[in-house]
mmCIF file with all atom_site columns, C-alpha atoms in Angstrom:
data_model
loop_
_atom_site.group_PDB
_atom_site.id
_atom_site.type_symbol
_atom_site.label_atom_id
_atom_site.label_alt_id
_atom_site.label_comp_id
_atom_site.label_asym_id
_atom_site.label_entity_id
_atom_site.label_seq_id
_atom_site.pdbx_PDB_ins_code
_atom_site.Cartn_x
_atom_site.Cartn_y
_atom_site.Cartn_z
_atom_site.occupancy
_atom_site.B_iso_or_equiv
_atom_site.pdbx_formal_charge
_atom_site.auth_seq_id
_atom_site.auth_comp_id
_atom_site.auth_asym_id
_atom_site.auth_atom_id
_atom_site.pdbx_PDB_model_num
ATOM 1   C CA . UNK A 1 1   ? -56.961 -36.175 -11.980 1.00 79.00 ? 1   UNK A CA 1
ATOM 2   C CA . UNK A 1 2   ? -59.834 -34.504 -13.838 1.00 84.00 ? 2   UNK A CA 1
ATOM 3   C CA . UNK A 1 3   ? -61.305 -37.723 -15.319 1.00 87.00 ? 3   UNK A CA 1
ATOM 4   C CA . UNK A 1 4   ? -61.173 -39.421 -11.906 1.00 88.00 ? 4   UNK A CA 1
ATOM 5   C CA . UNK A 1 5   ? -62.808 -36.435 -10.219 1.00 86.00 ? 5   UNK A CA 1
ATOM 6   C CA . UNK A 1 6   ? -65.428 -36.017 -12.936 1.00 88.00 ? 6   UNK A CA 1
ATOM 7   C CA . UNK A 1 7   ? -66.415 -39.669 -12.874 1.00 89.00 ? 7   UNK A CA 1
ATOM 8   C CA . UNK A 1 8   ? -66.697 -39.863 -9.099  1.00 88.00 ? 8   UNK A CA 1
ATOM 9   C CA . UNK A 1 9   ? -68.357 -36.473 -8.792  1.00 88.00 ? 9   UNK A CA 1
ATOM 10  C CA . UNK A 1 10  ? -70.975 -37.532 -11.348 1.00 87.00 ? 10  UNK A CA 1
ATOM 11  C CA . UNK A 1 11  ? -71.575 -40.733 -9.386  1.00 90.00 ? 11  UNK A CA 1
ATOM 12  C CA . UNK A 1 12  ? -71.727 -38.727 -6.133  1.00 90.00 ? 12  UNK A CA 1
ATOM 13  C CA . UNK A 1 13  ? -68.940 -40.891 -4.702  1.00 88.00 ? 13  UNK A CA 1
ATOM 14  C CA . UNK A 1 14  ? -67.577 -38.239 -2.376  1.00 91.00 ? 14  UNK A CA 1
ATOM 15  C CA . UNK A 1 15  ? -65.763 -40.885 -0.343  1.00 92.00 ? 15  UNK A CA 1
ATOM 16  C CA . UNK A 1 16  ? -63.702 -41.779 -3.418  1.00 92.00 ? 16  UNK A CA 1
ATOM 17  C CA . UNK A 1 17  ? -63.136 -38.108 -4.231  1.00 92.00 ? 17  UNK A CA 1
ATOM 18  C CA . UNK A 1 18  ? -61.815 -37.606 -0.724  1.00 92.00 ? 18  UNK A CA 1
ATOM 19  C CA . UNK A 1 19  ? -59.504 -40.636 -0.810  1.00 94.00 ? 19  UNK A CA 1
ATOM 20  C CA . UNK A 1 20  ? -58.315 -39.773 -4.347  1.00 94.00 ? 20  UNK A CA 1
ATOM 21  C CA . UNK A 1 21  ? -57.527 -36.213 -3.314  1.00 94.00 ? 21  UNK A CA 1
ATOM 22  C CA . UNK A 1 22  ? -55.574 -37.439 -0.283  1.00 96.00 ? 22  UNK A CA 1
ATOM 23  C CA . UNK A 1 23  ? -53.604 -39.928 -2.379  1.00 96.00 ? 23  UNK A CA 1
ATOM 24  C CA . UNK A 1 24  ? -52.814 -37.362 -5.090  1.00 96.00 ? 24  UNK A CA 1
ATOM 25  C CA . UNK A 1 25  ? -51.676 -34.727 -2.600  1.00 96.00 ? 25  UNK A CA 1
ATOM 26  C CA . UNK A 1 26  ? -49.550 -37.174 -0.616  1.00 96.00 ? 26  UNK A CA 1
ATOM 27  C CA . UNK A 1 27  ? -47.951 -38.540 -3.778  1.00 97.00 ? 27  UNK A CA 1
ATOM 28  C CA . UNK A 1 28  ? -47.251 -35.016 -5.032  1.00 96.00 ? 28  UNK A CA 1
ATOM 29  C CA . UNK A 1 29  ? -45.607 -33.949 -1.783  1.00 95.00 ? 29  UNK A CA 1
ATOM 30  C CA . UNK A 1 30  ? -43.495 -37.119 -1.472  1.00 97.00 ? 30  UNK A CA 1
ATOM 31  C CA . UNK A 1 31  ? -42.425 -36.830 -5.110  1.00 96.00 ? 31  UNK A CA 1
ATOM 32  C CA . UNK A 1 32  ? -41.462 -33.189 -4.607  1.00 96.00 ? 32  UNK A CA 1
ATOM 33  C CA . UNK A 1 33  ? -39.314 -34.129 -1.613  1.00 96.00 ? 33  UNK A CA 1
ATOM 34  C CA . UNK A 1 34  ? -37.586 -36.707 -3.804  1.00 96.00 ? 34  UNK A CA 1
ATOM 35  C CA . UNK A 1 35  ? -36.987 -33.988 -6.445  1.00 94.00 ? 35  UNK A CA 1
ATOM 36  C CA . UNK A 1 36  ? -35.570 -31.611 -3.836  1.00 95.00 ? 36  UNK A CA 1
ATOM 37  C CA . UNK A 1 37  ? -33.088 -34.213 -2.573  1.00 96.00 ? 37  UNK A CA 1
ATOM 38  C CA . UNK A 1 38  ? -32.188 -35.498 -6.042  1.00 95.00 ? 38  UNK A CA 1
ATOM 39  C CA . UNK A 1 39  ? -31.560 -32.044 -7.486  1.00 92.00 ? 39  UNK A CA 1
ATOM 40  C CA . UNK A 1 40  ? -29.652 -30.922 -4.415  1.00 92.00 ? 40  UNK A CA 1
ATOM 41  C CA . UNK A 1 41  ? -27.294 -33.874 -4.751  1.00 92.00 ? 41  UNK A CA 1
ATOM 42  C CA . UNK A 1 42  ? -26.956 -33.932 -8.541  1.00 91.00 ? 42  UNK A CA 1
ATOM 43  C CA . UNK A 1 43  ? -27.585 -30.433 -9.925  1.00 88.00 ? 43  UNK A CA 1
ATOM 44  C CA . UNK A 1 44  ? -24.000 -29.602 -10.783 1.00 84.00 ? 44  UNK A CA 1
ATOM 45  C CA . UNK A 1 45  ? -23.336 -33.028 -12.289 1.00 87.00 ? 45  UNK A CA 1
ATOM 46  C CA . UNK A 1 46  ? -26.284 -32.852 -14.707 1.00 89.00 ? 46  UNK A CA 1
ATOM 47  C CA . UNK A 1 47  ? -25.721 -29.221 -15.629 1.00 90.00 ? 47  UNK A CA 1
ATOM 48  C CA . UNK A 1 48  ? -22.326 -30.204 -17.005 1.00 87.00 ? 48  UNK A CA 1
ATOM 49  C CA . UNK A 1 49  ? -24.082 -32.178 -19.750 1.00 90.00 ? 49  UNK A CA 1
ATOM 50  C CA . UNK A 1 50  ? -25.754 -29.038 -21.086 1.00 90.00 ? 50  UNK A CA 1
ATOM 51  C CA . UNK A 1 51  ? -23.088 -26.361 -20.828 1.00 88.00 ? 51  UNK A CA 1
ATOM 52  C CA . UNK A 1 52  ? -19.522 -25.722 -19.812 1.00 89.00 ? 52  UNK A CA 1
ATOM 53  C CA . UNK A 1 53  ? -20.082 -22.006 -19.202 1.00 91.00 ? 53  UNK A CA 1
ATOM 54  C CA . UNK A 1 54  ? -19.385 -21.459 -15.483 1.00 91.00 ? 54  UNK A CA 1
ATOM 55  C CA . UNK A 1 55  ? -21.802 -18.514 -15.218 1.00 92.00 ? 55  UNK A CA 1
ATOM 56  C CA . UNK A 1 56  ? -24.684 -20.484 -16.743 1.00 92.00 ? 56  UNK A CA 1
ATOM 57  C CA . UNK A 1 57  ? -23.908 -23.402 -14.422 1.00 91.00 ? 57  UNK A CA 1
ATOM 58  C CA . UNK A 1 58  ? -23.805 -21.059 -11.424 1.00 92.00 ? 58  UNK A CA 1
ATOM 59  C CA . UNK A 1 59  ? -27.215 -19.519 -12.179 1.00 94.00 ? 59  UNK A CA 1
ATOM 60  C CA . UNK A 1 60  ? -28.839 -22.819 -13.174 1.00 94.00 ? 60  UNK A CA 1
ATOM 61  C CA . UNK A 1 61  ? -27.564 -24.423 -9.975  1.00 93.00 ? 61  UNK A CA 1
ATOM 62  C CA . UNK A 1 62  ? -29.192 -21.659 -7.924  1.00 94.00 ? 62  UNK A CA 1
ATOM 63  C CA . UNK A 1 63  ? -32.439 -22.266 -9.800  1.00 94.00 ? 63  UNK A CA 1
ATOM 64  C CA . UNK A 1 64  ? -32.252 -26.033 -9.258  1.00 93.00 ? 64  UNK A CA 1
ATOM 65  C CA . UNK A 1 65  ? -31.577 -25.583 -5.547  1.00 93.00 ? 65  UNK A CA 1
ATOM 66  C CA . UNK A 1 66  ? -34.379 -23.082 -4.885  1.00 95.00 ? 66  UNK A CA 1
ATOM 67  C CA . UNK A 1 67  ? -37.271 -23.820 -7.238  1.00 94.00 ? 67  UNK A CA 1
ATOM 68  C CA . UNK A 1 68  ? -37.959 -27.457 -6.283  1.00 95.00 ? 68  UNK A CA 1
ATOM 69  C CA . UNK A 1 69  ? -39.106 -26.228 -2.860  1.00 96.00 ? 69  UNK A CA 1
ATOM 70  C CA . UNK A 1 70  ? -42.233 -24.931 -4.581  1.00 96.00 ? 70  UNK A CA 1
ATOM 71  C CA . UNK A 1 71  ? -42.887 -27.931 -6.860  1.00 96.00 ? 71  UNK A CA 1
ATOM 72  C CA . UNK A 1 72  ? -45.097 -29.779 -4.380  1.00 96.00 ? 72  UNK A CA 1
ATOM 73  C CA . UNK A 1 73  ? -47.260 -26.725 -3.843  1.00 98.00 ? 73  UNK A CA 1
ATOM 74  C CA . UNK A 1 74  ? -47.518 -26.147 -7.587  1.00 97.00 ? 74  UNK A CA 1
ATOM 75  C CA . UNK A 1 75  ? -48.590 -29.786 -7.839  1.00 97.00 ? 75  UNK A CA 1
ATOM 76  C CA . UNK A 1 76  ? -51.281 -29.174 -5.223  1.00 97.00 ? 76  UNK A CA 1
ATOM 77  C CA . UNK A 1 77  ? -52.550 -26.225 -7.247  1.00 97.00 ? 77  UNK A CA 1
ATOM 78  C CA . UNK A 1 78  ? -52.639 -28.402 -10.384 1.00 96.00 ? 78  UNK A CA 1
ATOM 79  C CA . UNK A 1 79  ? -54.594 -31.133 -8.577  1.00 96.00 ? 79  UNK A CA 1
ATOM 80  C CA . UNK A 1 80  ? -57.097 -28.614 -7.267  1.00 96.00 ? 80  UNK A CA 1
ATOM 81  C CA . UNK A 1 81  ? -57.384 -26.781 -10.586 1.00 96.00 ? 81  UNK A CA 1
ATOM 82  C CA . UNK A 1 82  ? -58.122 -30.034 -12.405 1.00 95.00 ? 82  UNK A CA 1
ATOM 83  C CA . UNK A 1 83  ? -60.706 -30.854 -9.763  1.00 95.00 ? 83  UNK A CA 1
ATOM 84  C CA . UNK A 1 84  ? -62.361 -27.448 -10.076 1.00 95.00 ? 84  UNK A CA 1
ATOM 85  C CA . UNK A 1 85  ? -62.721 -27.981 -13.817 1.00 94.00 ? 85  UNK A CA 1
ATOM 86  C CA . UNK A 1 86  ? -64.176 -31.457 -13.286 1.00 93.00 ? 86  UNK A CA 1
ATOM 87  C CA . UNK A 1 87  ? -66.653 -30.011 -10.776 1.00 93.00 ? 87  UNK A CA 1
ATOM 88  C CA . UNK A 1 88  ? -67.801 -27.614 -13.504 1.00 94.00 ? 88  UNK A CA 1
ATOM 89  C CA . UNK A 1 89  ? -66.297 -24.668 -11.623 1.00 94.00 ? 89  UNK A CA 1
ATOM 90  C CA . UNK A 1 90  ? -63.439 -23.374 -13.787 1.00 94.00 ? 90  UNK A CA 1
ATOM 91  C CA . UNK A 1 91  ? -63.340 -19.875 -12.272 1.00 97.00 ? 91  UNK A CA 1
ATOM 92  C CA . UNK A 1 92  ? -61.275 -20.812 -9.178  1.00 97.00 ? 92  UNK A CA 1
ATOM 93  C CA . UNK A 1 93  ? -58.713 -22.557 -11.403 1.00 96.00 ? 93  UNK A CA 1
ATOM 94  C CA . UNK A 1 94  ? -58.407 -19.502 -13.619 1.00 97.00 ? 94  UNK A CA 1
ATOM 95  C CA . UNK A 1 95  ? -58.170 -17.104 -10.666 1.00 97.00 ? 95  UNK A CA 1
ATOM 96  C CA . UNK A 1 96  ? -55.466 -19.193 -8.979  1.00 97.00 ? 96  UNK A CA 1
ATOM 97  C CA . UNK A 1 97  ? -53.410 -19.620 -12.159 1.00 96.00 ? 97  UNK A CA 1
ATOM 98  C CA . UNK A 1 98  ? -53.568 -15.999 -13.258 1.00 97.00 ? 98  UNK A CA 1
ATOM 99  C CA . UNK A 1 99  ? -53.073 -14.625 -9.745  1.00 96.00 ? 99  UNK A CA 1
ATOM 100 C CA . UNK A 1 100 ? -50.092 -16.882 -9.126  1.00 96.00 ? 100 UNK A CA 1
ATOM 101 C CA . UNK A 1 101 ? -48.290 -15.451 -12.119 1.00 96.00 ? 101 UNK A CA 1
ATOM 102 C CA . UNK A 1 102 ? -49.494 -11.901 -12.642 1.00 97.00 ? 102 UNK A CA 1
ATOM 103 C CA . UNK A 1 103 ? -50.478 -10.789 -9.145  1.00 96.00 ? 103 UNK A CA 1
ATOM 104 C CA . UNK A 1 104 ? -47.888 -12.615 -7.042  1.00 97.00 ? 104 UNK A CA 1
ATOM 105 C CA . UNK A 1 105 ? -44.906 -13.893 -9.028  1.00 98.00 ? 105 UNK A CA 1
ATOM 106 C CA . UNK A 1 106 ? -44.180 -11.064 -11.475 1.00 98.00 ? 106 UNK A CA 1
ATOM 107 C CA . UNK A 1 107 ? -44.296 -8.193  -8.946  1.00 98.00 ? 107 UNK A CA 1
ATOM 108 C CA . UNK A 1 108 ? -42.434 -10.234 -6.345  1.00 98.00 ? 108 UNK A CA 1
ATOM 109 C CA . UNK A 1 109 ? -39.788 -11.288 -8.889  1.00 98.00 ? 109 UNK A CA 1
ATOM 110 C CA . UNK A 1 110 ? -39.120 -7.651  -9.783  1.00 97.00 ? 110 UNK A CA 1
ATOM 111 C CA . UNK A 1 111 ? -38.902 -6.606  -6.141  1.00 98.00 ? 111 UNK A CA 1
ATOM 112 C CA . UNK A 1 112 ? -36.837 -9.582  -5.011  1.00 98.00 ? 112 UNK A CA 1
ATOM 113 C CA . UNK A 1 113 ? -34.498 -9.331  -8.022  1.00 97.00 ? 113 UNK A CA 1
ATOM 114 C CA . UNK A 1 114 ? -33.809 -5.757  -6.986  1.00 98.00 ? 114 UNK A CA 1
ATOM 115 C CA . UNK A 1 115 ? -33.242 -6.785  -3.359  1.00 98.00 ? 115 UNK A CA 1
ATOM 116 C CA . UNK A 1 116 ? -31.489 -10.153 -3.766  1.00 97.00 ? 116 UNK A CA 1
ATOM 117 C CA . UNK A 1 117 ? -30.321 -10.409 -7.371  1.00 96.00 ? 117 UNK A CA 1
ATOM 118 C CA . UNK A 1 118 ? -31.018 -13.530 -9.417  1.00 95.00 ? 118 UNK A CA 1
ATOM 119 C CA . UNK A 1 119 ? -31.780 -15.528 -6.253  1.00 96.00 ? 119 UNK A CA 1
ATOM 120 C CA . UNK A 1 120 ? -34.714 -13.213 -5.672  1.00 97.00 ? 120 UNK A CA 1
ATOM 121 C CA . UNK A 1 121 ? -36.362 -14.285 -8.922  1.00 97.00 ? 121 UNK A CA 1
ATOM 122 C CA . UNK A 1 122 ? -36.198 -17.928 -7.846  1.00 98.00 ? 122 UNK A CA 1
ATOM 123 C CA . UNK A 1 123 ? -37.333 -17.159 -4.296  1.00 98.00 ? 123 UNK A CA 1
ATOM 124 C CA . UNK A 1 124 ? -40.321 -15.299 -5.750  1.00 98.00 ? 124 UNK A CA 1
ATOM 125 C CA . UNK A 1 125 ? -41.213 -18.349 -7.830  1.00 98.00 ? 125 UNK A CA 1
ATOM 126 C CA . UNK A 1 126 ? -41.113 -20.609 -4.788  1.00 98.00 ? 126 UNK A CA 1
ATOM 127 C CA . UNK A 1 127 ? -43.238 -18.228 -2.717  1.00 98.00 ? 127 UNK A CA 1
ATOM 128 C CA . UNK A 1 128 ? -45.775 -17.805 -5.541  1.00 98.00 ? 128 UNK A CA 1
ATOM 129 C CA . UNK A 1 129 ? -46.071 -21.589 -5.864  1.00 98.00 ? 129 UNK A CA 1
ATOM 130 C CA . UNK A 1 130 ? -46.476 -22.043 -2.107  1.00 98.00 ? 130 UNK A CA 1
ATOM 131 C CA . UNK A 1 131 ? -49.168 -19.388 -1.953  1.00 98.00 ? 131 UNK A CA 1
ATOM 132 C CA . UNK A 1 132 ? -51.000 -20.798 -4.996  1.00 98.00 ? 132 UNK A CA 1
ATOM 133 C CA . UNK A 1 133 ? -50.935 -24.305 -3.529  1.00 98.00 ? 133 UNK A CA 1
ATOM 134 C CA . UNK A 1 134 ? -52.211 -23.184 -0.143  1.00 98.00 ? 134 UNK A CA 1
ATOM 135 C CA . UNK A 1 135 ? -54.999 -21.048 -1.610  1.00 98.00 ? 135 UNK A CA 1
ATOM 136 C CA . UNK A 1 136 ? -55.980 -23.857 -4.000  1.00 98.00 ? 136 UNK A CA 1
ATOM 137 C CA . UNK A 1 137 ? -56.269 -26.439 -1.208  1.00 97.00 ? 137 UNK A CA 1
ATOM 138 C CA . UNK A 1 138 ? -58.329 -24.106 0.983   1.00 97.00 ? 138 UNK A CA 1
ATOM 139 C CA . UNK A 1 139 ? -60.597 -23.223 -1.938  1.00 98.00 ? 139 UNK A CA 1
ATOM 140 C CA . UNK A 1 140 ? -60.896 -26.926 -2.881  1.00 96.00 ? 140 UNK A CA 1
ATOM 141 C CA . UNK A 1 141 ? -61.967 -27.835 0.646   1.00 96.00 ? 141 UNK A CA 1
ATOM 142 C CA . UNK A 1 142 ? -64.615 -25.094 0.658   1.00 96.00 ? 142 UNK A CA 1
ATOM 143 C CA . UNK A 1 143 ? -66.040 -26.189 -2.694  1.00 94.00 ? 143 UNK A CA 1
ATOM 144 C CA . UNK A 1 144 ? -65.844 -29.885 -1.800  1.00 93.00 ? 144 UNK A CA 1
ATOM 145 C CA . UNK A 1 145 ? -67.669 -29.250 1.469   1.00 93.00 ? 145 UNK A CA 1
ATOM 146 C CA . UNK A 1 146 ? -70.346 -27.309 -0.391  1.00 92.00 ? 146 UNK A CA 1
ATOM 147 C CA . UNK A 1 147 ? -70.773 -29.922 -3.142  1.00 90.00 ? 147 UNK A CA 1
ATOM 148 C CA . UNK A 1 148 ? -70.821 -32.879 -0.763  1.00 86.00 ? 148 UNK A CA 1
ATOM 149 C CA . UNK A 1 149 ? -73.339 -31.361 1.661   1.00 83.00 ? 149 UNK A CA 1
ATOM 150 C CA . UNK A 1 150 ? -76.696 -33.176 1.809   1.00 74.00 ? 150 UNK A CA 1
ATOM 151 C CA . UNK A 1 151 ? -78.515 -30.079 0.479   1.00 67.00 ? 151 UNK A CA 1
ATOM 152 C CA . UNK A 1 152 ? -76.425 -30.088 -2.727  1.00 61.00 ? 152 UNK A CA 1
ATOM 153 C CA . UNK A 1 153 ? -76.860 -33.805 -3.365  1.00 59.00 ? 153 UNK A CA 1
ATOM 154 C CA . UNK A 1 154 ? -80.626 -33.656 -3.829  1.00 53.00 ? 154 UNK A CA 1
#
């Protein structure tokens, strides 16, 4: 996404940036829905290829049933972070990435593991990804609006 954004940002083709962002986000969300359904239906089958240990299969199945719910949002954060870098504004990307892990996920994983066991760790990951994706999209829209305003283009 970064080369596409950088090229169109440099050419001041904000219409193409807008349509590219919409396409990338829609593709990411549709693909994540596919992953959710696929892993829900096939998790146990594929896990059997990697291990026969019932406890490992049990935990991995929990992970494969919970974590995909956050994949689309993590994809949104990746799209936005790549765009921030292409805009020459790497700070939002760094803040989102570090905050997602250190400020949100790690503390929440500890708390939720205490409250809900291993499921809590996976729930924390999903919630951290959702929050990162939502913050990234909001931040992207603010920066895009600022960069595409007539005052910034002159």
